[in-house]
Short mmCIF file of N, CA and C in Angstrom, two decimals:
data_model
loop_
_atom_site.label_atom_id
_atom_site.label_comp_id
_atom_site.label_asym_id
_atom_site.label_seq_id
_atom_site.Cartn_x
_atom_site.Cartn_y
_atom_site.Cartn_z
N MET A 1 -68.78 11.58 18.74
CA MET A 1 -69.14 11.90 17.37
C MET A 1 -68.99 10.64 16.51
N ARG A 2 -70.00 10.38 15.76
CA ARG A 2 -69.96 9.19 14.89
C ARG A 2 -69.55 9.60 13.50
N ARG A 3 -68.62 8.86 12.98
CA ARG A 3 -68.25 9.05 11.57
C ARG A 3 -68.85 7.92 10.77
N HIS A 4 -69.08 8.16 9.56
CA HIS A 4 -69.70 7.15 8.72
C HIS A 4 -68.67 6.53 7.79
N CYS A 5 -68.84 5.25 7.58
CA CYS A 5 -67.92 4.51 6.72
C CYS A 5 -68.66 4.12 5.45
N MET A 6 -68.02 4.39 4.33
CA MET A 6 -68.66 4.06 3.05
C MET A 6 -68.68 2.54 2.81
N LEU A 7 -67.72 1.82 3.40
CA LEU A 7 -67.68 0.38 3.19
C LEU A 7 -68.70 -0.36 4.04
N CYS A 8 -68.92 0.13 5.26
CA CYS A 8 -69.85 -0.55 6.17
C CYS A 8 -71.28 -0.10 5.94
N GLY A 9 -71.45 1.01 5.33
CA GLY A 9 -72.79 1.55 5.12
C GLY A 9 -73.02 2.73 6.05
N PHE A 10 -73.98 3.51 5.72
CA PHE A 10 -74.27 4.68 6.54
C PHE A 10 -74.90 4.26 7.85
N GLY A 11 -74.61 4.99 8.87
CA GLY A 11 -75.14 4.68 10.19
C GLY A 11 -74.23 3.78 11.00
N GLN A 12 -73.18 3.28 10.41
CA GLN A 12 -72.23 2.42 11.12
C GLN A 12 -71.02 3.26 11.52
N THR A 13 -70.37 2.87 12.59
CA THR A 13 -69.16 3.56 12.99
C THR A 13 -68.01 3.08 12.12
N VAL A 14 -66.96 3.89 12.05
CA VAL A 14 -65.81 3.55 11.22
C VAL A 14 -65.05 2.39 11.85
N LYS A 15 -64.78 1.39 11.07
CA LYS A 15 -64.02 0.22 11.53
C LYS A 15 -62.68 0.20 10.82
N ASP A 16 -61.80 -0.57 11.37
CA ASP A 16 -60.47 -0.72 10.75
C ASP A 16 -60.62 -1.72 9.60
N HIS A 17 -60.40 -1.25 8.38
CA HIS A 17 -60.58 -2.11 7.21
C HIS A 17 -59.25 -2.55 6.61
N THR A 18 -58.23 -2.67 7.44
CA THR A 18 -56.96 -3.14 6.91
C THR A 18 -57.07 -4.63 6.64
N MET A 19 -56.50 -5.05 5.54
CA MET A 19 -56.58 -6.45 5.15
C MET A 19 -55.52 -7.24 5.91
N ARG A 20 -55.92 -8.37 6.45
CA ARG A 20 -54.96 -9.22 7.16
C ARG A 20 -54.06 -9.93 6.15
N ASN A 21 -52.83 -10.16 6.56
CA ASN A 21 -51.88 -10.87 5.72
C ASN A 21 -52.22 -12.36 5.77
N PRO A 22 -52.55 -12.98 4.64
CA PRO A 22 -52.93 -14.40 4.67
C PRO A 22 -51.75 -15.33 5.01
N TRP A 23 -50.53 -14.85 4.88
CA TRP A 23 -49.36 -15.70 5.17
C TRP A 23 -49.11 -15.81 6.66
N THR A 24 -49.69 -14.91 7.45
CA THR A 24 -49.45 -14.96 8.89
C THR A 24 -50.60 -15.60 9.66
N THR A 25 -51.68 -15.96 8.99
CA THR A 25 -52.80 -16.60 9.68
C THR A 25 -52.48 -18.07 9.93
N LYS A 26 -53.11 -18.62 10.94
CA LYS A 26 -52.88 -20.02 11.28
C LYS A 26 -53.61 -20.93 10.31
N ASN A 27 -52.93 -21.98 9.90
CA ASN A 27 -53.53 -22.95 8.99
C ASN A 27 -53.40 -24.33 9.65
N PRO A 28 -54.48 -24.91 10.13
CA PRO A 28 -54.36 -26.19 10.85
C PRO A 28 -53.86 -27.33 9.97
N PHE A 29 -54.21 -27.33 8.69
CA PHE A 29 -53.76 -28.40 7.82
C PHE A 29 -52.25 -28.32 7.58
N MET A 30 -51.74 -27.11 7.39
CA MET A 30 -50.30 -26.95 7.22
C MET A 30 -49.56 -27.31 8.50
N SER A 31 -50.16 -26.96 9.64
CA SER A 31 -49.55 -27.30 10.92
C SER A 31 -49.45 -28.80 11.09
N MET A 32 -50.52 -29.53 10.75
CA MET A 32 -50.48 -31.00 10.85
C MET A 32 -49.47 -31.59 9.88
N TRP A 33 -49.43 -31.04 8.68
CA TRP A 33 -48.49 -31.56 7.66
C TRP A 33 -47.05 -31.33 8.10
N LEU A 34 -46.76 -30.14 8.64
CA LEU A 34 -45.40 -29.85 9.09
C LEU A 34 -45.03 -30.70 10.30
N SER A 35 -45.98 -30.96 11.17
CA SER A 35 -45.71 -31.82 12.32
C SER A 35 -45.37 -33.24 11.87
N ALA A 36 -46.12 -33.75 10.92
CA ALA A 36 -45.84 -35.10 10.41
C ALA A 36 -44.50 -35.14 9.69
N ALA A 37 -44.19 -34.10 8.91
CA ALA A 37 -42.91 -34.06 8.21
C ALA A 37 -41.76 -33.98 9.21
N ASN A 38 -41.93 -33.19 10.26
CA ASN A 38 -40.89 -33.07 11.27
C ASN A 38 -40.68 -34.40 11.99
N ARG A 39 -41.76 -35.10 12.25
CA ARG A 39 -41.66 -36.41 12.90
C ARG A 39 -40.93 -37.41 12.00
N ALA A 40 -41.23 -37.40 10.71
CA ALA A 40 -40.58 -38.33 9.77
C ALA A 40 -39.09 -38.01 9.64
N VAL A 41 -38.76 -36.73 9.55
CA VAL A 41 -37.35 -36.35 9.43
C VAL A 41 -36.59 -36.71 10.71
N GLY A 42 -37.24 -36.51 11.85
CA GLY A 42 -36.60 -36.88 13.12
C GLY A 42 -36.34 -38.37 13.21
N SER A 43 -37.29 -39.17 12.74
CA SER A 43 -37.12 -40.62 12.75
C SER A 43 -35.97 -41.04 11.82
N ALA A 44 -35.92 -40.46 10.64
CA ALA A 44 -34.85 -40.79 9.69
C ALA A 44 -33.50 -40.36 10.24
N LYS A 45 -33.45 -39.21 10.89
CA LYS A 45 -32.19 -38.74 11.48
C LYS A 45 -31.74 -39.69 12.58
N GLY A 46 -32.69 -40.17 13.39
CA GLY A 46 -32.35 -41.13 14.45
C GLY A 46 -31.81 -42.43 13.89
N GLN A 47 -32.43 -42.92 12.81
CA GLN A 47 -31.96 -44.15 12.18
C GLN A 47 -30.55 -43.98 11.62
N ALA A 48 -30.30 -42.85 10.96
CA ALA A 48 -28.99 -42.58 10.38
C ALA A 48 -27.93 -42.44 11.47
N THR A 49 -28.28 -41.77 12.56
CA THR A 49 -27.33 -41.60 13.66
C THR A 49 -26.99 -42.94 14.29
N ALA A 50 -27.99 -43.79 14.48
CA ALA A 50 -27.75 -45.11 15.07
C ALA A 50 -26.86 -45.96 14.17
N ALA A 51 -27.11 -45.91 12.85
CA ALA A 51 -26.29 -46.68 11.91
C ALA A 51 -24.85 -46.18 11.91
N THR A 52 -24.68 -44.86 11.96
CA THR A 52 -23.34 -44.29 11.99
C THR A 52 -22.59 -44.72 13.25
N ARG A 53 -23.28 -44.68 14.38
CA ARG A 53 -22.63 -45.10 15.63
C ARG A 53 -22.26 -46.57 15.60
N ARG A 54 -23.11 -47.41 15.01
CA ARG A 54 -22.77 -48.84 14.90
C ARG A 54 -21.53 -49.03 14.03
N ASN A 55 -21.47 -48.30 12.91
CA ASN A 55 -20.31 -48.42 12.02
C ASN A 55 -19.03 -47.94 12.70
N ILE A 56 -19.12 -46.87 13.47
CA ILE A 56 -17.95 -46.36 14.19
C ILE A 56 -17.48 -47.38 15.22
N ALA A 57 -18.41 -47.98 15.95
CA ALA A 57 -18.05 -48.97 16.96
C ALA A 57 -17.39 -50.18 16.31
N THR A 58 -17.90 -50.62 15.17
CA THR A 58 -17.30 -51.75 14.45
C THR A 58 -15.90 -51.41 13.97
N ALA A 59 -15.72 -50.22 13.41
CA ALA A 59 -14.40 -49.82 12.92
C ALA A 59 -13.40 -49.70 14.07
N GLN A 60 -13.83 -49.17 15.21
CA GLN A 60 -12.93 -49.05 16.36
C GLN A 60 -12.55 -50.43 16.90
N ALA A 61 -13.50 -51.34 16.95
CA ALA A 61 -13.19 -52.69 17.43
C ALA A 61 -12.21 -53.39 16.49
N GLU A 62 -12.40 -53.22 15.19
CA GLU A 62 -11.48 -53.83 14.21
C GLU A 62 -10.09 -53.21 14.30
N ALA A 63 -10.02 -51.89 14.46
CA ALA A 63 -8.72 -51.24 14.58
C ALA A 63 -7.99 -51.69 15.85
N THR A 64 -8.72 -51.81 16.94
CA THR A 64 -8.13 -52.28 18.20
C THR A 64 -7.61 -53.70 18.05
N ARG A 65 -8.39 -54.55 17.38
CA ARG A 65 -7.96 -55.94 17.17
C ARG A 65 -6.70 -55.98 16.34
N GLN A 66 -6.62 -55.15 15.28
CA GLN A 66 -5.43 -55.14 14.43
C GLN A 66 -4.20 -54.64 15.18
N VAL A 67 -4.37 -53.61 16.02
CA VAL A 67 -3.24 -53.08 16.79
C VAL A 67 -2.75 -54.13 17.78
N LEU A 68 -3.67 -54.79 18.46
CA LEU A 68 -3.27 -55.82 19.43
C LEU A 68 -2.61 -57.00 18.74
N ASP A 69 -3.12 -57.38 17.57
CA ASP A 69 -2.50 -58.48 16.83
C ASP A 69 -1.10 -58.09 16.38
N PHE A 70 -0.91 -56.86 15.95
CA PHE A 70 0.40 -56.41 15.47
C PHE A 70 1.41 -56.39 16.62
N TRP A 71 1.06 -55.74 17.73
CA TRP A 71 2.00 -55.61 18.83
C TRP A 71 2.09 -56.88 19.66
N GLY A 72 1.13 -57.76 19.56
CA GLY A 72 1.17 -59.01 20.31
C GLY A 72 1.97 -60.10 19.61
N GLY A 73 2.46 -59.83 18.42
CA GLY A 73 3.27 -60.79 17.70
C GLY A 73 2.45 -61.79 16.92
N LYS A 74 1.18 -61.66 16.87
CA LYS A 74 0.35 -62.58 16.12
C LYS A 74 0.42 -62.22 14.64
N THR A 75 0.50 -63.22 13.80
CA THR A 75 0.56 -62.94 12.37
C THR A 75 -0.81 -62.54 11.86
N ALA A 76 -0.78 -61.73 10.85
CA ALA A 76 -2.04 -61.23 10.30
C ALA A 76 -2.79 -62.32 9.56
N THR A 77 -2.05 -63.20 8.86
CA THR A 77 -2.71 -64.28 8.13
C THR A 77 -2.18 -65.61 8.65
N LYS A 78 -3.01 -66.59 8.59
CA LYS A 78 -2.59 -67.92 9.01
C LYS A 78 -1.72 -68.53 7.93
N ALA A 79 -0.78 -69.34 8.36
CA ALA A 79 0.08 -70.01 7.40
C ALA A 79 -0.73 -71.05 6.63
N ALA A 80 -0.49 -71.10 5.36
CA ALA A 80 -1.22 -72.04 4.52
C ALA A 80 -0.69 -73.45 4.78
N THR A 81 -1.60 -74.36 4.94
CA THR A 81 -1.19 -75.75 5.16
C THR A 81 -1.43 -76.52 3.87
N ARG A 82 -0.58 -77.46 3.63
CA ARG A 82 -0.72 -78.28 2.42
C ARG A 82 -1.73 -79.37 2.66
N LYS A 83 -2.57 -79.54 1.70
CA LYS A 83 -3.55 -80.61 1.80
C LYS A 83 -2.93 -81.91 1.32
N LYS A 84 -3.34 -82.96 1.90
CA LYS A 84 -2.84 -84.27 1.47
C LYS A 84 -3.48 -84.62 0.16
N THR A 85 -2.66 -85.11 -0.75
CA THR A 85 -3.20 -85.52 -2.04
C THR A 85 -3.37 -87.03 -2.04
N ARG A 86 -4.39 -87.48 -2.68
CA ARG A 86 -4.64 -88.90 -2.78
C ARG A 86 -3.91 -89.47 -3.98
N ARG A 87 -3.39 -90.65 -3.79
CA ARG A 87 -2.73 -91.32 -4.92
C ARG A 87 -3.43 -92.56 -5.30
#
């Protein structure tokens, strides 16, 4: 049995006329934009992580040097020497 749809016109079978949600459809431009943004954020995160690791390594090396200097009996500052004055 054929039913008629007022939206499609007479003689057509009834179709599903539910409206699609525009927020759930695929958008290629938004996909490309989000991919580029994700790539940029990932690059910035990598740079920040590398800088943090370099700073940590420098701080650890300095702390180790200070501990070894302290327990090794080495003075922290060099003794000031007097310069010869000309007469």
